[in-house]
Amino acid sequence: MQVKVITADPLKFVTPALVVGCFEDVDGTDLLERLDRGLNGVLSFLRQQKEFSGELNKVKELNTLGQMPAERVVLVGLGKRRELTAERVRQSAGTASRTLNQLGVSSCLATLPQIEGGDRFAGAVVEGMMLGSYRFDVYRTEPKERACLAELNLAAETKREAKAMALASSESRIICDAVRMARDLVSHPGNHATPAFLAEQALAIAARQGFACHVLDAKEIENLGMNGLLFVGKGSAQPPRFIIMEYHGRRQDGKPVVIVGKGITFDSGGISLKPREGMERMKDDMSGAAAVFGVMKAAAALKIPVNLVGLVPAAENMPDGGAYKPGDVVRTMSGKTVEINNTDAEGRMVLCDALHYAQRYRPSALIDLATLTGACLVALGTEASGLMGNDDGLKRALKKAGEATGERVWELPLWDEYGEAMKSDIADLKNAGGPHAGTVTAAWFLRQFVGKAKWAHLDIAGTAWEEKGRNYLPKGATGVGVRLLVDYLRGIAG
């Protein structure tokens, strides 16, 4: 999407659509009053008839019938003025962009909330518009029924304001491009998005953005003793890959932040086969990997002054004659042995090797993202990702980033007592702990492989996919984790 900042009067700008934010408890601003007069009192009538009141995320579309240069006006509710936040602006902009997509509008002019310092919301408007207008139609053979929003113009009152808005808009566009890329990766079906495909994408991203990337094949994975990853991939005709990306954003040497993303390109459950209902969505089990790709892309494009490593263990979990079985014992890269009592608990098996591998970087922080447990969806729904870890400072920083970006996280306990469920009679650990506290016991398992690193685990099982579509989250892959971690990285970079 192209994003431009203009200083022209919004009511005199020729555009297919003019998007105007309206407060619920403010009858009019200068812009709204002039707009009302230009439309012969239609806005006042709508308020009187309670057809549109400015309630958050409510939309009203009006055809101007040639009474002004804009072909149509889209009114979008911002809620109460005193409650305005960047997230509310983001949601409203996303709601408006979805309306524009439905109308087949390819270009629009959006006005920011008319309050002092309203220019600080420019980035939120761009995020809402770019993320809300996203759609994935790569595999459709029919021509598109409607155009997709491709050009966004933002209205500024002064040249100084326009300069600040242009900078914020540019940065937000870079981040949103990374989120949209992550959504694309998750949206590809499993017969296309294989471990080899992920490896090819990583190499291509690294080449474009100028950071290092190295991919290990199945033989190299075996030579390293990464049997957790290797065994999960044994039942598939698609061999596993281990993807290593390194971005050096600081001139001086410094311990990197290492992010690890679960890359199960399709999860049938293996021998512990999943129910058929909903199995087609298991292409989203590499959402953690997609987020890592997005963060690497955005960090390099923004030139964030941090050292960053992205690790992706990629495999397909299938049930053929070579697949690992319940009862098998696997010796992981760390040397710890794991009894397999559920082949559908495969995510932690590929992650444990990646987390152990990460220790060679002596990371300043180690963060993993994974669609790890259905239990997290039961506990937190789709509103928040689960957060667990061993360092309070790291968890606080991630919570702060979550509030700033709207990708909220909620901490769950990680007490030692939960480890009782993960004890095996014949090995050091078992890979599943029974029906209770599944999210926590899975995280407890991962903690055994992080060494002394400051570590946080993000369970994105509930937030990686949107079932119905809302504000800036259309139905499908959300790209969760990209904006959260980019904000975290910018925070620690100062």
mmCIF file of C-alpha atoms in Angstrom, residues 169-417:
data_model
loop_
_atom_site.group_PDB
_atom_site.id
_atom_site.type_symbol
_atom_site.label_atom_id
_atom_site.label_comp_id
_atom_site.label_asym_id
_atom_site.label_seq_id
_atom_site.Cartn_x
_atom_site.Cartn_y
_atom_site.Cartn_z
ATOM 1 C CA SER A 169 3.726 6.634 8.550
ATOM 2 C CA SER A 170 6.875 5.353 6.882
ATOM 3 C CA GLU A 171 7.888 3.340 9.935
ATOM 4 C CA SER A 172 4.391 1.925 10.401
ATOM 5 C CA ARG A 173 4.207 0.926 6.742
ATOM 6 C CA ILE A 174 7.464 -1.034 7.103
ATOM 7 C CA ILE A 175 6.114 -2.864 10.149
ATOM 8 C CA CYS A 176 2.772 -3.562 8.464
ATOM 9 C CA ASP A 177 4.499 -4.920 5.374
ATOM 10 C CA ALA A 178 6.243 -7.390 7.679
ATOM 11 C CA VAL A 179 2.946 -8.343 9.353
ATOM 12 C CA ARG A 180 1.259 -8.844 5.997
ATOM 13 C CA MET A 181 4.166 -11.036 4.883
ATOM 14 C CA ALA A 182 3.760 -13.134 8.039
ATOM 15 C CA ARG A 183 0.035 -13.450 7.335
ATOM 16 C CA ASP A 184 0.801 -14.583 3.789
ATOM 17 C CA LEU A 185 3.169 -17.285 5.037
ATOM 18 C CA VAL A 186 0.581 -18.675 7.432
ATOM 19 C CA SER A 187 -2.172 -18.492 4.809
ATOM 20 C CA HIS A 188 -0.337 -20.647 2.273
ATOM 21 C CA PRO A 189 -1.619 -24.250 2.360
ATOM 22 C CA GLY A 190 0.546 -27.049 3.674
ATOM 23 C CA ASN A 191 1.210 -28.548 0.253
ATOM 24 C CA HIS A 192 2.860 -25.267 -0.702
ATOM 25 C CA ALA A 193 4.369 -23.994 2.553
ATOM 26 C CA THR A 194 6.696 -26.896 3.337
ATOM 27 C CA PRO A 195 9.852 -26.714 5.482
ATOM 28 C CA ALA A 196 11.854 -26.255 2.274
ATOM 29 C CA PHE A 197 9.553 -23.388 1.243
ATOM 30 C CA LEU A 198 10.112 -21.655 4.584
ATOM 31 C CA ALA A 199 13.857 -22.032 4.101
ATOM 32 C CA GLU A 200 13.634 -20.481 0.624
ATOM 33 C CA GLN A 201 11.594 -17.575 1.989
ATOM 34 C CA ALA A 202 14.108 -16.964 4.773
ATOM 35 C CA LEU A 203 17.002 -16.858 2.319
ATOM 36 C CA ALA A 204 15.080 -14.468 0.059
ATOM 37 C CA ILE A 205 14.162 -12.120 2.919
ATOM 38 C CA ALA A 206 17.755 -12.104 4.159
ATOM 39 C CA ALA A 207 19.073 -11.299 0.679
ATOM 40 C CA ARG A 208 16.645 -8.396 0.267
ATOM 41 C CA GLN A 209 17.223 -6.950 3.743
ATOM 42 C CA GLY A 210 20.954 -7.576 3.930
ATOM 43 C CA PHE A 211 21.316 -9.910 6.886
ATOM 44 C CA ALA A 212 22.844 -13.387 7.143
ATOM 45 C CA CYS A 213 20.852 -16.591 6.767
ATOM 46 C CA HIS A 214 21.951 -20.222 6.937
ATOM 47 C CA VAL A 215 19.766 -23.307 6.547
ATOM 48 C CA LEU A 216 20.571 -26.743 7.941
ATOM 49 C CA ASP A 217 19.184 -29.792 6.118
ATOM 50 C CA ALA A 218 18.108 -33.090 7.685
ATOM 51 C CA LYS A 219 21.626 -34.565 7.669
ATOM 52 C CA GLU A 220 23.109 -31.515 9.374
ATOM 53 C CA ILE A 221 20.271 -31.532 11.889
ATOM 54 C CA GLU A 222 21.045 -35.177 12.654
ATOM 55 C CA ASN A 223 24.766 -34.475 13.005
ATOM 56 C CA LEU A 224 24.006 -31.795 15.613
ATOM 57 C CA GLY A 225 21.938 -34.275 17.617
ATOM 58 C CA MET A 226 18.723 -32.279 17.141
ATOM 59 C CA ASN A 227 16.624 -35.390 17.476
ATOM 60 C CA GLY A 228 13.564 -33.538 18.775
ATOM 61 C CA LEU A 229 13.263 -31.773 15.425
ATOM 62 C CA LEU A 230 14.433 -34.786 13.436
ATOM 63 C CA PHE A 231 11.958 -37.250 14.987
ATOM 64 C CA VAL A 232 8.956 -34.959 14.507
ATOM 65 C CA GLY A 233 9.760 -34.764 10.803
ATOM 66 C CA LYS A 234 10.318 -38.508 10.344
ATOM 67 C CA GLY A 235 6.737 -39.262 9.347
ATOM 68 C CA SER A 236 6.720 -36.776 6.494
ATOM 69 C CA ALA A 237 7.944 -36.908 2.919
ATOM 70 C CA GLN A 238 9.083 -33.304 3.498
ATOM 71 C CA PRO A 239 12.429 -33.297 5.364
ATOM 72 C CA PRO A 240 12.879 -30.844 8.248
ATOM 73 C CA ARG A 241 14.964 -27.688 8.097
ATOM 74 C CA PHE A 242 16.623 -25.560 10.757
ATOM 75 C CA ILE A 243 16.745 -21.906 9.751
ATOM 76 C CA ILE A 244 19.247 -19.472 11.270
ATOM 77 C CA MET A 245 18.977 -15.718 10.604
ATOM 78 C CA GLU A 246 21.385 -13.133 12.030
ATOM 79 C CA TYR A 247 20.960 -9.363 11.909
ATOM 80 C CA HIS A 248 23.733 -7.143 13.284
ATOM 81 C CA GLY A 249 22.251 -3.749 14.034
ATOM 82 C CA ARG A 250 24.985 -2.594 16.421
ATOM 83 C CA ARG A 251 28.519 -1.832 15.338
ATOM 84 C CA GLN A 252 29.992 -2.855 18.640
ATOM 85 C CA ASP A 253 29.812 -6.454 19.705
ATOM 86 C CA GLY A 254 26.885 -7.171 21.945
ATOM 87 C CA LYS A 255 24.881 -10.156 23.091
ATOM 88 C CA PRO A 256 21.936 -10.605 20.724
ATOM 89 C CA VAL A 257 18.278 -11.027 21.404
ATOM 90 C CA VAL A 258 17.343 -14.480 20.114
ATOM 91 C CA ILE A 259 13.796 -15.178 18.960
ATOM 92 C CA VAL A 260 12.629 -18.702 18.190
ATOM 93 C CA GLY A 261 9.493 -19.553 16.210
ATOM 94 C CA LYS A 262 7.732 -22.896 16.006
ATOM 95 C CA GLY A 263 7.649 -23.902 12.338
ATOM 96 C CA ILE A 264 5.310 -26.882 12.021
ATOM 97 C CA THR A 265 4.112 -26.364 8.458
ATOM 98 C CA PHE A 266 1.245 -28.809 8.895
ATOM 99 C CA ASP A 267 0.232 -30.655 12.049
ATOM 100 C CA SER A 268 -1.848 -33.779 11.591
ATOM 101 C CA GLY A 269 -1.003 -34.815 15.144
ATOM 102 C CA GLY A 270 1.124 -37.672 13.840
ATOM 103 C CA ILE A 271 0.288 -41.130 15.184
ATOM 104 C CA SER A 272 -1.794 -39.376 17.881
ATOM 105 C CA LEU A 273 -3.997 -38.175 15.040
ATOM 106 C CA LYS A 274 -6.114 -35.064 15.493
ATOM 107 C CA PRO A 275 -9.882 -35.126 14.884
ATOM 108 C CA ARG A 276 -10.800 -34.328 11.281
ATOM 109 C CA GLU A 277 -12.881 -31.267 12.209
ATOM 110 C CA GLY A 278 -10.737 -28.191 11.773
ATOM 111 C CA MET A 279 -7.599 -30.077 10.782
ATOM 112 C CA GLU A 280 -7.348 -28.006 7.589
ATOM 113 C CA ARG A 281 -6.437 -25.019 9.752
ATOM 114 C CA MET A 282 -3.358 -26.778 11.065
ATOM 115 C CA LYS A 283 -1.367 -25.015 8.354
ATOM 116 C CA ASP A 284 -1.240 -22.194 10.922
ATOM 117 C CA ASP A 285 1.041 -24.196 13.231
ATOM 118 C CA MET A 286 3.993 -22.275 11.804
ATOM 119 C CA SER A 287 2.630 -18.896 12.950
ATOM 120 C CA GLY A 288 5.534 -18.529 15.378
ATOM 121 C CA ALA A 289 7.988 -19.038 12.522
ATOM 122 C CA ALA A 290 6.125 -16.496 10.380
ATOM 123 C CA ALA A 291 6.348 -13.976 13.213
ATOM 124 C CA VAL A 292 10.114 -14.496 13.468
ATOM 125 C CA PHE A 293 10.452 -13.890 9.716
ATOM 126 C CA GLY A 294 8.390 -10.710 10.069
ATOM 127 C CA VAL A 295 10.407 -9.396 12.996
ATOM 128 C CA MET A 296 13.684 -10.024 11.192
ATOM 129 C CA LYS A 297 12.408 -8.250 8.074
ATOM 130 C CA ALA A 298 11.092 -5.236 10.011
ATOM 131 C CA ALA A 299 14.123 -4.908 12.307
ATOM 132 C CA ALA A 300 16.496 -4.839 9.338
ATOM 133 C CA ALA A 301 14.328 -2.443 7.308
ATOM 134 C CA LEU A 302 13.979 -0.070 10.274
ATOM 135 C CA LYS A 303 17.693 -0.457 11.080
ATOM 136 C CA ILE A 304 16.923 -1.017 14.752
ATOM 137 C CA PRO A 305 20.263 -0.792 16.609
ATOM 138 C CA VAL A 306 20.186 -4.253 18.169
ATOM 139 C CA ASN A 307 21.801 -7.569 17.392
ATOM 140 C CA LEU A 308 19.086 -10.085 16.611
ATOM 141 C CA VAL A 309 19.033 -13.802 15.845
ATOM 142 C CA GLY A 310 15.993 -15.625 14.499
ATOM 143 C CA LEU A 311 15.795 -19.417 14.754
ATOM 144 C CA VAL A 312 13.102 -21.530 13.101
ATOM 145 C CA PRO A 313 12.878 -25.321 13.519
ATOM 146 C CA ALA A 314 10.663 -26.319 10.576
ATOM 147 C CA ALA A 315 9.011 -29.711 10.114
ATOM 148 C CA GLU A 316 5.788 -31.372 9.052
ATOM 149 C CA ASN A 317 4.080 -33.699 11.570
ATOM 150 C CA MET A 318 2.640 -36.654 9.668
ATOM 151 C CA PRO A 319 1.745 -40.300 10.509
ATOM 152 C CA ASP A 320 3.501 -42.607 8.032
ATOM 153 C CA GLY A 321 5.421 -45.811 8.791
ATOM 154 C CA GLY A 322 8.542 -43.929 9.785
ATOM 155 C CA ALA A 323 6.809 -41.570 12.189
ATOM 156 C CA TYR A 324 7.807 -41.388 15.820
ATOM 157 C CA LYS A 325 5.362 -43.177 18.136
ATOM 158 C CA PRO A 326 3.913 -42.916 21.628
ATOM 159 C CA GLY A 327 6.324 -44.718 23.918
ATOM 160 C CA ASP A 328 9.443 -43.776 21.964
ATOM 161 C CA VAL A 329 12.313 -42.130 23.825
ATOM 162 C CA VAL A 330 14.151 -39.280 22.111
ATOM 163 C CA ARG A 331 17.555 -37.920 23.119
ATOM 164 C CA THR A 332 17.440 -34.177 22.435
ATOM 165 C CA MET A 333 20.342 -31.932 21.475
ATOM 166 C CA SER A 334 20.838 -30.997 25.130
ATOM 167 C CA GLY A 335 21.359 -34.645 26.045
ATOM 168 C CA LYS A 336 18.092 -34.803 28.003
ATOM 169 C CA THR A 337 15.876 -37.738 27.105
ATOM 170 C CA VAL A 338 12.149 -37.390 26.490
ATOM 171 C CA GLU A 339 9.494 -40.101 26.534
ATOM 172 C CA ILE A 340 6.886 -39.481 23.852
ATOM 173 C CA ASN A 341 3.398 -40.010 25.213
ATOM 174 C CA ASN A 342 1.657 -37.793 22.659
ATOM 175 C CA THR A 343 2.987 -37.226 19.146
ATOM 176 C CA ASP A 344 0.642 -34.241 18.875
ATOM 177 C CA ALA A 345 2.783 -32.477 21.484
ATOM 178 C CA GLU A 346 5.372 -31.991 18.756
ATOM 179 C CA GLY A 347 5.902 -28.246 19.049
ATOM 180 C CA ARG A 348 7.818 -28.510 22.286
ATOM 181 C CA MET A 349 10.007 -31.226 20.748
ATOM 182 C CA VAL A 350 11.225 -29.000 17.910
ATOM 183 C CA LEU A 351 11.484 -25.982 20.198
ATOM 184 C CA CYS A 352 13.567 -27.699 22.870
ATOM 185 C CA ASP A 353 16.368 -28.289 20.370
ATOM 186 C CA ALA A 354 16.139 -24.716 19.049
ATOM 187 C CA LEU A 355 16.188 -23.255 22.562
ATOM 188 C CA HIS A 356 19.251 -25.299 23.444
ATOM 189 C CA TYR A 357 20.945 -24.242 20.211
ATOM 190 C CA ALA A 358 20.196 -20.601 21.080
ATOM 191 C CA GLN A 359 22.433 -20.775 24.152
ATOM 192 C CA ARG A 360 25.552 -20.710 21.973
ATOM 193 C CA TYR A 361 24.783 -17.020 21.332
ATOM 194 C CA ARG A 362 24.754 -16.224 25.072
ATOM 195 C CA PRO A 363 21.608 -14.158 24.410
ATOM 196 C CA SER A 364 20.688 -11.032 26.337
ATOM 197 C CA ALA A 365 17.103 -12.274 26.008
ATOM 198 C CA LEU A 366 15.589 -15.444 24.581
ATOM 199 C CA ILE A 367 11.978 -15.325 23.391
ATOM 200 C CA ASP A 368 9.996 -18.070 21.707
ATOM 201 C CA LEU A 369 6.630 -17.847 19.969
ATOM 202 C CA ALA A 370 4.495 -20.897 19.314
ATOM 203 C CA THR A 371 0.966 -22.033 18.626
ATOM 204 C CA LEU A 372 1.758 -24.513 21.347
ATOM 205 C CA THR A 373 -1.388 -25.535 23.223
ATOM 206 C CA GLY A 374 -5.128 -25.588 22.661
ATOM 207 C CA ALA A 375 -5.317 -25.112 26.413
ATOM 208 C CA CYS A 376 -4.162 -21.512 25.959
ATOM 209 C CA LEU A 377 -7.167 -20.829 23.736
ATOM 210 C CA VAL A 378 -9.401 -22.282 26.445
ATOM 211 C CA ALA A 379 -7.760 -20.158 29.133
ATOM 212 C CA LEU A 380 -7.411 -16.801 27.357
ATOM 213 C CA GLY A 381 -9.557 -17.017 24.242
ATOM 214 C CA THR A 382 -8.450 -14.945 21.278
ATOM 215 C CA GLU A 383 -7.844 -11.687 23.135
ATOM 216 C CA ALA A 384 -4.392 -12.338 24.606
ATOM 217 C CA SER A 385 -1.345 -14.535 24.135
ATOM 218 C CA GLY A 386 -0.090 -16.526 27.088
ATOM 219 C CA LEU A 387 3.153 -15.292 28.643
ATOM 220 C CA MET A 388 5.476 -17.296 30.870
ATOM 221 C CA GLY A 389 9.158 -16.939 31.608
ATOM 222 C CA ASN A 390 11.975 -16.805 34.130
ATOM 223 C CA ASP A 391 12.804 -13.078 34.149
ATOM 224 C CA ASP A 392 10.486 -10.403 35.526
ATOM 225 C CA GLY A 393 12.139 -7.556 33.624
ATOM 226 C CA LEU A 394 11.722 -9.299 30.286
ATOM 227 C CA LYS A 395 8.103 -10.139 31.028
ATOM 228 C CA ARG A 396 7.352 -6.540 32.033
ATOM 229 C CA ALA A 397 8.885 -5.254 28.805
ATOM 230 C CA LEU A 398 6.769 -7.645 26.733
ATOM 231 C CA LYS A 399 3.610 -6.679 28.622
ATOM 232 C CA LYS A 400 4.354 -2.998 27.944
ATOM 233 C CA ALA A 401 4.896 -3.693 24.251
ATOM 234 C CA GLY A 402 1.681 -5.690 24.175
ATOM 235 C CA GLU A 403 -0.346 -2.800 25.570
ATOM 236 C CA ALA A 404 1.249 -0.346 23.134
ATOM 237 C CA THR A 405 0.564 -2.460 20.061
ATOM 238 C CA GLY A 406 -2.738 -4.049 21.010
ATOM 239 C CA GLU A 407 -1.088 -7.500 20.901
ATOM 240 C CA ARG A 408 -1.745 -8.061 24.556
ATOM 241 C CA VAL A 409 -0.181 -10.795 26.661
ATOM 242 C CA TRP A 410 -1.293 -12.286 29.952
ATOM 243 C CA GLU A 411 1.057 -13.968 32.378
ATOM 244 C CA LEU A 412 0.401 -17.463 33.680
ATOM 245 C CA PRO A 413 2.288 -19.054 36.596
ATOM 246 C CA LEU A 414 5.295 -21.276 36.035
ATOM 247 C CA TRP A 415 5.788 -22.795 39.473
ATOM 248 C CA ASP A 416 8.064 -25.792 39.971
ATOM 249 C CA GLU A 417 5.113 -27.867 41.154
#
